PDB file of N, CA and C in Angstrom:
ATOM      1  N   ASN A   1      17.478 -26.121  -0.941  1.00  0.00           N
ATOM      2  CA  ASN A   1      18.141 -25.988   0.542  1.00  0.00           C
ATOM      3  C   ASN A   1      17.972 -24.707   1.002  1.00  0.00           C
ATOM      4  N   LEU A   2      17.049 -24.727   2.094  1.00  0.00           N
ATOM      5  CA  LEU A   2      16.947 -23.383   2.808  1.00  0.00           C
ATOM      6  C   LEU A   2      17.866 -22.521   3.465  1.00  0.00           C
ATOM      7  N   TYR A   3      18.920 -23.360   4.050  1.00  0.00           N
ATOM      8  CA  TYR A   3      19.985 -22.873   4.535  1.00  0.00           C
ATOM      9  C   TYR A   3      21.248 -23.073   4.364  1.00  0.00           C
ATOM     10  N   SER A   4      21.968 -22.149   3.742  1.00  0.00           N
ATOM     11  CA  SER A   4      23.273 -22.508   3.136  1.00  0.00           C
ATOM     12  C   SER A   4      24.334 -22.350   4.090  1.00  0.00           C
ATOM     13  N   LYS A   5      24.267 -22.006   5.718  1.00  0.00           N
ATOM     14  CA  LYS A   5      24.941 -21.802   6.600  1.00  0.00           C
ATOM     15  C   LYS A   5      24.542 -23.112   7.675  1.00  0.00           C
ATOM     16  N   GLU A   6      25.663 -23.497   8.464  1.00  0.00           N
ATOM     17  CA  GLU A   6      25.297 -24.647   9.605  1.00  0.00           C
ATOM     18  C   GLU A   6      24.383 -24.040  10.210  1.00  0.00           C
ATOM     19  N   ILE A   7      23.681 -25.169  11.134  1.00  0.00           N
ATOM     20  CA  ILE A   7      22.700 -24.967  11.861  1.00  0.00           C
ATOM     21  C   ILE A   7      22.707 -25.321  13.207  1.00  0.00           C
ATOM     22  N   PHE A   8      22.898 -24.650  14.401  1.00  0.00           N
ATOM     23  CA  PHE A   8      22.990 -25.113  15.576  1.00  0.00           C
ATOM     24  C   PHE A   8      22.037 -25.203  16.634  1.00  0.00           C
ATOM     25  N   LEU A   9      22.165 -25.560  17.572  1.00  0.00           N
ATOM     26  CA  LEU A   9      21.038 -25.884  18.686  1.00  0.00           C
ATOM     27  C   LEU A   9      20.944 -24.447  19.082  1.00  0.00           C
ATOM     28  N   SER A  10      19.545 -23.938  19.573  1.00  0.00           N
ATOM     29  CA  SER A  10      19.519 -22.712  20.025  1.00  0.00           C
ATOM     30  C   SER A  10      19.926 -22.629  21.507  1.00  0.00           C
ATOM     31  N   ASN A  11      20.102 -21.298  21.693  1.00  0.00           N
ATOM     32  CA  ASN A  11      20.198 -20.947  23.047  1.00  0.00           C
ATOM     33  C   ASN A  11      19.019 -20.385  23.791  1.00  0.00           C
ATOM     34  N   LEU A  12      18.059 -20.134  22.768  1.00  0.00           N
ATOM     35  CA  LEU A  12      16.405 -19.726  23.361  1.00  0.00           C
ATOM     36  C   LEU A  12      15.722 -20.997  24.018  1.00  0.00           C
ATOM     37  N   THR A  13      15.141 -20.903  25.154  1.00  0.00           N
ATOM     38  CA  THR A  13      14.284 -21.928  25.539  1.00  0.00           C
ATOM     39  C   THR A  13      13.247 -22.651  24.624  1.00  0.00           C
ATOM     40  N   ASN A  14      12.241 -21.702  24.007  1.00  0.00           N
ATOM     41  CA  ASN A  14      11.454 -22.525  22.976  1.00  0.00           C
ATOM     42  C   ASN A  14      11.430 -22.659  21.608  1.00  0.00           C
ATOM     43  N   ILE A  15      12.719 -22.286  21.237  1.00  0.00           N
ATOM     44  CA  ILE A  15      13.090 -22.289  19.981  1.00  0.00           C
ATOM     45  C   ILE A  15      14.530 -23.278  19.744  1.00  0.00           C
ATOM     46  N   ASP A  16      14.215 -24.050  18.673  1.00  0.00           N
ATOM     47  CA  ASP A  16      14.828 -25.418  18.589  1.00  0.00           C
ATOM     48  C   ASP A  16      16.259 -25.051  17.895  1.00  0.00           C
ATOM     49  N   TYR A  17      16.493 -24.218  17.104  1.00  0.00           N
ATOM     50  CA  TYR A  17      17.766 -24.084  16.209  1.00  0.00           C
ATOM     51  C   TYR A  17      18.426 -22.613  15.922  1.00  0.00           C
ATOM     52  N   MET A  18      19.416 -22.465  15.425  1.00  0.00           N
ATOM     53  CA  MET A  18      20.157 -20.985  15.434  1.00  0.00           C
ATOM     54  C   MET A  18      20.649 -21.295  14.116  1.00  0.00           C
ATOM     55  N   VAL A  19      20.447 -20.292  13.154  1.00  0.00           N
ATOM     56  CA  VAL A  19      21.179 -20.334  12.081  1.00  0.00           C
ATOM     57  C   VAL A  19      22.502 -19.286  12.202  1.00  0.00           C
ATOM     58  N   GLU A  20      22.488 -18.251  12.630  1.00  0.00           N
ATOM     59  CA  GLU A  20      23.350 -17.011  13.071  1.00  0.00           C
ATOM     60  C   GLU A  20      22.934 -16.319  14.407  1.00  0.00           C
ATOM     61  N   LYS A  21      23.510 -15.345  14.726  1.00  0.00           N
ATOM     62  CA  LYS A  21      23.063 -14.525  15.713  1.00  0.00           C
ATOM     63  C   LYS A  21      21.701 -13.892  15.365  1.00  0.00           C
ATOM     64  N   ASN A  22      20.774 -14.066  16.347  1.00  0.00           N
ATOM     65  CA  ASN A  22      19.202 -13.425  16.097  1.00  0.00           C
ATOM     66  C   ASN A  22      18.356 -13.900  15.000  1.00  0.00           C
ATOM     67  N   HIS A  23      18.929 -15.034  14.595  1.00  0.00           N
ATOM     68  CA  HIS A  23      18.135 -15.899  13.387  1.00  0.00           C
ATOM     69  C   HIS A  23      18.064 -17.145  13.792  1.00  0.00           C
ATOM     70  N   TYR A  24      16.958 -17.458  14.112  1.00  0.00           N
ATOM     71  CA  TYR A  24      16.318 -18.967  14.530  1.00  0.00           C
ATOM     72  C   TYR A  24      15.558 -19.563  13.583  1.00  0.00           C
ATOM     73  N   ILE A  25      15.295 -20.879  14.156  1.00  0.00           N
ATOM     74  CA  ILE A  25      14.408 -21.748  13.440  1.00  0.00           C
ATOM     75  C   ILE A  25      13.486 -22.631  14.592  1.00  0.00           C
ATOM     76  N   LEU A  26      12.253 -22.522  13.959  1.00  0.00           N
ATOM     77  CA  LEU A  26      11.595 -23.462  14.787  1.00  0.00           C
ATOM     78  C   LEU A  26      10.518 -24.477  14.261  1.00  0.00           C
ATOM     79  N   CYS A  27      10.883 -25.760  14.434  1.00  0.00           N
ATOM     80  CA  CYS A  27      10.497 -26.621  13.637  1.00  0.00           C
ATOM     81  C   CYS A  27       9.188 -27.298  14.535  1.00  0.00           C
ATOM     82  N   MET A  28       7.835 -27.083  13.890  1.00  0.00           N
ATOM     83  CA  MET A  28       6.548 -27.286  14.624  1.00  0.00           C
ATOM     84  C   MET A  28       5.489 -27.752  13.506  1.00  0.00           C
ATOM     85  N   PRO A  29       5.804 -29.053  13.417  1.00  0.00           N
ATOM     86  CA  PRO A  29       4.671 -29.521  12.399  1.00  0.00           C
ATOM     87  C   PRO A  29       3.327 -29.363  12.897  1.00  0.00           C
ATOM     88  N   PHE A  30       3.005 -29.546  14.207  1.00  0.00           N
ATOM     89  CA  PHE A  30       1.611 -29.440  14.570  1.00  0.00           C
ATOM     90  C   PHE A  30       1.963 -27.933  15.560  1.00  0.00           C
ATOM     91  N   ILE A  31       0.544 -27.577  15.447  1.00  0.00           N
ATOM     92  CA  ILE A  31       0.397 -26.001  16.340  1.00  0.00           C
ATOM     93  C   ILE A  31       0.212 -26.358  17.867  1.00  0.00           C
ATOM     94  N   ASP A  32       1.494 -25.786  18.747  1.00  0.00           N
ATOM     95  CA  ASP A  32       1.379 -26.046  20.035  1.00  0.00           C
ATOM     96  C   ASP A  32       1.130 -24.275  20.397  1.00  0.00           C
ATOM     97  N   VAL A  33       0.164 -24.057  20.844  1.00  0.00           N
ATOM     98  CA  VAL A  33      -0.264 -22.621  21.483  1.00  0.00           C
ATOM     99  C   VAL A  33       0.633 -22.267  22.213  1.00  0.00           C
ATOM    100  N   LYS A  34       0.729 -22.810  23.322  1.00  0.00           N
ATOM    101  CA  LYS A  34       1.776 -22.498  24.258  1.00  0.00           C
ATOM    102  C   LYS A  34       2.988 -22.001  24.051  1.00  0.00           C
ATOM    103  N   ARG A  35       3.660 -22.840  23.025  1.00  0.00           N
ATOM    104  CA  ARG A  35       5.266 -22.467  22.780  1.00  0.00           C
ATOM    105  C   ARG A  35       4.992 -21.610  21.920  1.00  0.00           C
ATOM    106  N   LEU A  36       3.789 -21.352  21.057  1.00  0.00           N
ATOM    107  CA  LEU A  36       3.765 -20.050  20.090  1.00  0.00           C
ATOM    108  C   LEU A  36       3.663 -19.102  20.850  1.00  0.00           C
ATOM    109  N   TYR A  37       2.810 -18.867  21.878  1.00  0.00           N
ATOM    110  CA  TYR A  37       2.966 -17.738  22.867  1.00  0.00           C
ATOM    111  C   TYR A  37       4.527 -17.410  23.288  1.00  0.00           C
ATOM    112  N   ASN A  38       4.721 -18.266  23.984  1.00  0.00           N
ATOM    113  CA  ASN A  38       6.263 -18.382  24.614  1.00  0.00           C
ATOM    114  C   ASN A  38       7.245 -17.402  23.462  1.00  0.00           C
ATOM    115  N   VAL A  39       6.972 -18.027  22.135  1.00  0.00           N
ATOM    116  CA  VAL A  39       7.979 -17.617  21.003  1.00  0.00           C
ATOM    117  C   VAL A  39       7.448 -15.870  21.040  1.00  0.00           C
ATOM    118  N   ARG A  40       6.249 -15.692  20.939  1.00  0.00           N
ATOM    119  CA  ARG A  40       5.800 -14.435  20.817  1.00  0.00           C
ATOM    120  C   ARG A  40       6.431 -13.262  21.599  1.00  0.00           C
ATOM    121  N   ARG A  41       6.403 -13.954  23.024  1.00  0.00           N
ATOM    122  CA  ARG A  41       7.009 -13.168  24.155  1.00  0.00           C
ATOM    123  C   ARG A  41       8.551 -12.910  23.932  1.00  0.00           C
ATOM    124  N   SER A  42       9.016 -13.822  23.547  1.00  0.00           N
ATOM    125  CA  SER A  42      10.495 -13.685  23.160  1.00  0.00           C
ATOM    126  C   SER A  42      11.058 -12.690  22.214  1.00  0.00           C
ATOM    127  N   ILE A  43       9.865 -12.629  21.285  1.00  0.00           N
ATOM    128  CA  ILE A  43      10.301 -11.596  20.080  1.00  0.00           C
ATOM    129  C   ILE A  43       9.873 -10.271  20.574  1.00  0.00           C
ATOM    130  N   LEU A  44       8.959 -10.210  21.461  1.00  0.00           N
ATOM    131  CA  LEU A  44       8.494  -9.040  21.945  1.00  0.00           C
ATOM    132  C   LEU A  44       9.544  -8.326  22.859  1.00  0.00           C
ATOM    133  N   ASN A  45       9.944  -9.178  23.554  1.00  0.00           N
ATOM    134  CA  ASN A  45      11.283  -8.869  24.618  1.00  0.00           C
ATOM    135  C   ASN A  45      12.559  -8.726  23.819  1.00  0.00           C
ATOM    136  N   ASN A  46      12.719  -8.794  22.469  1.00  0.00           N
ATOM    137  CA  ASN A  46      14.232  -8.914  21.773  1.00  0.00           C
ATOM    138  C   ASN A  46      13.616  -8.750  20.633  1.00  0.00           C
ATOM    139  N   LYS A  47      13.838  -7.339  19.959  1.00  0.00           N
ATOM    140  CA  LYS A  47      13.227  -6.804  18.644  1.00  0.00           C
ATOM    141  C   LYS A  47      14.047  -7.202  17.631  1.00  0.00           C
ATOM    142  N   GLU A  48      15.244  -7.630  18.075  1.00  0.00           N
ATOM    143  CA  GLU A  48      16.327  -8.041  17.039  1.00  0.00           C
ATOM    144  C   GLU A  48      16.370  -9.385  16.385  1.00  0.00           C
ATOM    145  N   ILE A  49      15.653 -10.386  16.939  1.00  0.00           N
ATOM    146  CA  ILE A  49      15.398 -11.564  16.599  1.00  0.00           C
ATOM    147  C   ILE A  49      14.267 -11.790  15.437  1.00  0.00           C
ATOM    148  N   THR A  50      14.678 -12.583  14.462  1.00  0.00           N
ATOM    149  CA  THR A  50      13.863 -13.249  13.454  1.00  0.00           C
ATOM    150  C   THR A  50      13.824 -14.706  13.772  1.00  0.00           C
ATOM    151  N   ILE A  51      12.564 -15.240  13.412  1.00  0.00           N
ATOM    152  CA  ILE A  51      12.462 -16.400  13.563  1.00  0.00           C
ATOM    153  C   ILE A  51      11.596 -17.376  12.332  1.00  0.00           C
ATOM    154  N   ASP A  52      12.304 -17.932  11.783  1.00  0.00           N
ATOM    155  CA  ASP A  52      11.687 -18.921  10.807  1.00  0.00           C
ATOM    156  C   ASP A  52      10.668 -20.220  11.380  1.00  0.00           C
ATOM    157  N   ILE A  53       9.596 -20.516  10.982  1.00  0.00           N
ATOM    158  CA  ILE A  53       8.766 -21.341  11.589  1.00  0.00           C
ATOM    159  C   ILE A  53       8.415 -22.075  10.240  1.00  0.00           C
ATOM    160  N   LEU A  54       8.847 -23.661  10.576  1.00  0.00           N
ATOM    161  CA  LEU A  54       8.591 -24.587   9.790  1.00  0.00           C
ATOM    162  C   LEU A  54       7.320 -25.409  10.087  1.00  0.00           C
ATOM    163  N   THR A  55       6.214 -25.613   9.623  1.00  0.00           N
ATOM    164  CA  THR A  55       5.044 -26.049  10.036  1.00  0.00           C
ATOM    165  C   THR A  55       4.284 -26.543   8.664  1.00  0.00           C
ATOM    166  N   LEU A  56       3.105 -27.521   8.940  1.00  0.00           N
ATOM    167  CA  LEU A  56       2.669 -28.097   7.575  1.00  0.00           C
ATOM    168  C   LEU A  56       1.652 -26.997   7.118  1.00  0.00           C
ATOM    169  N   ASN A  57       1.539 -27.250   5.955  1.00  0.00           N
ATOM    170  CA  ASN A  57       0.802 -26.212   5.095  1.00  0.00           C
ATOM    171  C   ASN A  57      -0.465 -25.756   5.482  1.00  0.00           C
ATOM    172  N   GLU A  58      -1.226 -26.601   6.015  1.00  0.00           N
ATOM    173  CA  GLU A  58      -2.378 -26.602   6.557  1.00  0.00           C
ATOM    174  C   GLU A  58      -2.462 -25.645   7.935  1.00  0.00           C
ATOM    175  N   ASN A  59      -1.523 -25.530   8.558  1.00  0.00           N
ATOM    176  CA  ASN A  59      -1.241 -24.736   9.889  1.00  0.00           C
ATOM    177  C   ASN A  59      -0.857 -23.235   9.758  1.00  0.00           C
ATOM    178  N   ILE A  60      -0.333 -22.823   8.555  1.00  0.00           N
ATOM    179  CA  ILE A  60       0.208 -21.628   8.359  1.00  0.00           C
ATOM    180  C   ILE A  60      -0.580 -20.553   8.730  1.00  0.00           C
ATOM    181  N   GLU A  61      -1.692 -20.563   8.224  1.00  0.00           N
ATOM    182  CA  GLU A  61      -2.772 -19.261   8.394  1.00  0.00           C
ATOM    183  C   GLU A  61      -2.882 -19.249   9.949  1.00  0.00           C
ATOM    184  N   LYS A  62      -3.211 -20.171  10.714  1.00  0.00           N
ATOM    185  CA  LYS A  62      -3.265 -20.309  12.295  1.00  0.00           C
ATOM    186  C   LYS A  62      -2.319 -19.804  12.762  1.00  0.00           C
ATOM    187  N   THR A  63      -1.060 -20.285  12.864  1.00  0.00           N
ATOM    188  CA  THR A  63       0.146 -20.040  13.104  1.00  0.00           C
ATOM    189  C   THR A  63       0.309 -18.430  13.188  1.00  0.00           C
ATOM    190  N   ASN A  64       0.191 -17.878  11.757  1.00  0.00           N
ATOM    191  CA  ASN A  64       0.176 -16.462  11.705  1.00  0.00           C
ATOM    192  C   ASN A  64      -0.640 -15.676  12.579  1.00  0.00           C
ATOM    193  N   GLU A  65      -1.937 -16.272  12.549  1.00  0.00           N
ATOM    194  CA  GLU A  65      -2.825 -15.664  13.375  1.00  0.00           C
ATOM    195  C   GLU A  65      -2.637 -15.625  14.954  1.00  0.00           C
ATOM    196  N   ILE A  66      -1.906 -16.696  15.329  1.00  0.00           N
ATOM    197  CA  ILE A  66      -1.415 -16.741  16.572  1.00  0.00           C
ATOM    198  C   ILE A  66      -0.299 -15.712  17.114  1.00  0.00           C
ATOM    199  N   LEU A  67       0.521 -15.686  16.204  1.00  0.00           N
ATOM    200  CA  LEU A  67       1.834 -14.792  16.352  1.00  0.00           C
ATOM    201  C   LEU A  67       1.665 -13.316  15.860  1.00  0.00           C
ATOM    202  N   SER A  68       0.872 -13.004  15.025  1.00  0.00           N
ATOM    203  CA  SER A  68       0.465 -11.842  14.485  1.00  0.00           C
ATOM    204  C   SER A  68       2.054 -11.079  14.798  1.00  0.00           C
ATOM    205  N   CYS A  69       2.943 -11.412  13.866  1.00  0.00           N
ATOM    206  CA  CYS A  69       4.400 -10.797  14.030  1.00  0.00           C
ATOM    207  C   CYS A  69       5.139 -10.600  12.750  1.00  0.00           C
ATOM    208  N   ASP A  70       5.440  -9.584  12.613  1.00  0.00           N
ATOM    209  CA  ASP A  70       6.567  -9.405  11.309  1.00  0.00           C
ATOM    210  C   ASP A  70       8.075  -9.687  11.410  1.00  0.00           C
ATOM    211  N   LYS A  71       8.216 -10.465  12.360  1.00  0.00           N
ATOM    212  CA  LYS A  71       9.618 -10.873  12.620  1.00  0.00           C
ATOM    213  C   LYS A  71       9.654 -12.564  12.435  1.00  0.00           C
ATOM    214  N   CYS A  72       8.412 -12.845  12.092  1.00  0.00           N
ATOM    215  CA  CYS A  72       8.490 -14.454  12.010  1.00  0.00           C
ATOM    216  C   CYS A  72       8.175 -14.941  10.467  1.00  0.00           C
ATOM    217  N   ASN A  73       9.184 -15.656  10.091  1.00  0.00           N
ATOM    218  CA  ASN A  73       8.731 -16.066   8.496  1.00  0.00           C
ATOM    219  C   ASN A  73       8.325 -17.489   8.702  1.00  0.00           C
ATOM    220  N   ILE A  74       6.917 -17.771   8.378  1.00  0.00           N
ATOM    221  CA  ILE A  74       6.357 -19.111   8.457  1.00  0.00           C
ATOM    222  C   ILE A  74       6.352 -19.696   7.273  1.00  0.00           C
ATOM    223  N   ILE A  75       7.178 -21.049   7.255  1.00  0.00           N
ATOM    224  CA  ILE A  75       7.659 -21.575   6.030  1.00  0.00           C
ATOM    225  C   ILE A  75       6.841 -23.019   5.841  1.00  0.00           C
ATOM    226  N   SER A  76       6.357 -23.378   4.932  1.00  0.00           N
ATOM    227  CA  SER A  76       5.653 -24.734   4.663  1.00  0.00           C
ATOM    228  C   SER A  76       6.590 -25.870   4.830  1.00  0.00           C
ATOM    229  N   LEU A  77       6.431 -26.532   5.794  1.00  0.00           N
ATOM    230  CA  LEU A  77       7.325 -27.952   6.019  1.00  0.00           C
ATOM    231  C   LEU A  77       7.079 -28.742   4.776  1.00  0.00           C
ATOM    232  N   ASP A  78       5.834 -28.955   3.919  1.00  0.00           N
ATOM    233  CA  ASP A  78       5.815 -29.435   3.010  1.00  0.00           C
ATOM    234  C   ASP A  78       6.596 -29.232   1.887  1.00  0.00           C
ATOM    235  N   LYS A  79       6.762 -28.071   1.495  1.00  0.00           N
ATOM    236  CA  LYS A  79       7.561 -27.294   0.720  1.00  0.00           C
ATOM    237  C   LYS A  79       9.227 -27.612   0.857  1.00  0.00           C
ATOM    238  N   ALA A  80       9.345 -27.297   2.143  1.00  0.00           N
ATOM    239  CA  ALA A  80      10.967 -27.271   2.788  1.00  0.00           C
ATOM    240  C   ALA A  80      11.620 -28.477   2.634  1.00  0.00           C
ATOM    241  N   LEU A  81      10.543 -29.781   2.924  1.00  0.00           N
ATOM    242  CA  LEU A  81      10.856 -31.261   2.717  1.00  0.00           C
ATOM    243  C   LEU A  81      11.133 -31.703   0.948  1.00  0.00           C
ATOM    244  N   GLY A  82      10.517 -30.814   0.318  1.00  0.00           N
ATOM    245  CA  GLY A  82      10.101 -31.348  -1.079  1.00  0.00           C
ATOM    246  C   GLY A  82       9.218 -31.891  -1.472  1.00  0.00           C
ATOM    247  N   GLY A  83       7.966 -31.761  -0.287  1.00  0.00           N
ATOM    248  CA  GLY A  83       6.861 -32.748  -0.561  1.00  0.00           C
ATOM    249  C   GLY A  83       5.730 -32.378  -1.577  1.00  0.00           C
ATOM    250  N   TYR A  84       4.829 -32.682  -1.804  1.00  0.00           N
ATOM    251  CA  TYR A  84       3.490 -32.324  -2.891  1.00  0.00           C
ATOM    252  C   TYR A  84       2.645 -31.518  -2.175  1.00  0.00           C
ATOM    253  N   ILE A  85       2.410 -30.346  -2.919  1.00  0.00           N
ATOM    254  CA  ILE A  85       1.145 -29.666  -2.165  1.00  0.00           C
ATOM    255  C   ILE A  85      -0.073 -29.686  -3.104  1.00  0.00           C
ATOM    256  N   GLU A  86      -1.317 -29.927  -2.660  1.00  0.00           N
ATOM    257  CA  GLU A  86      -2.440 -29.853  -3.707  1.00  0.00           C
ATOM    258  C   GLU A  86      -2.905 -28.535  -3.513  1.00  0.00           C
ATOM    259  N   ASN A  87      -3.514 -27.989  -4.637  1.00  0.00           N
ATOM    260  CA  ASN A  87      -3.865 -26.610  -4.820  1.00  0.00           C
ATOM    261  C   ASN A  87      -5.042 -26.630  -4.374  1.00  0.00           C
TER     262      ASN A  87
END
């Protein structure tokens, strides 16, 4: 289980969920560039937030490239759901 705390709907526009104050979760199985840029802007405007982005394994590198941010944890959705990942 990724989160041992309750998960709430986010109070931020482009982010889906909130785990605790300033810790957010974005579920994005497919790359949405516009949404990622908006998330990046949110991070730049508020240095205190951390965002976990759940995406497909093959999208991790591109998501990292678009965000180029150390306040984002990009997590493989495949692993989070207990799926099988080929090496």
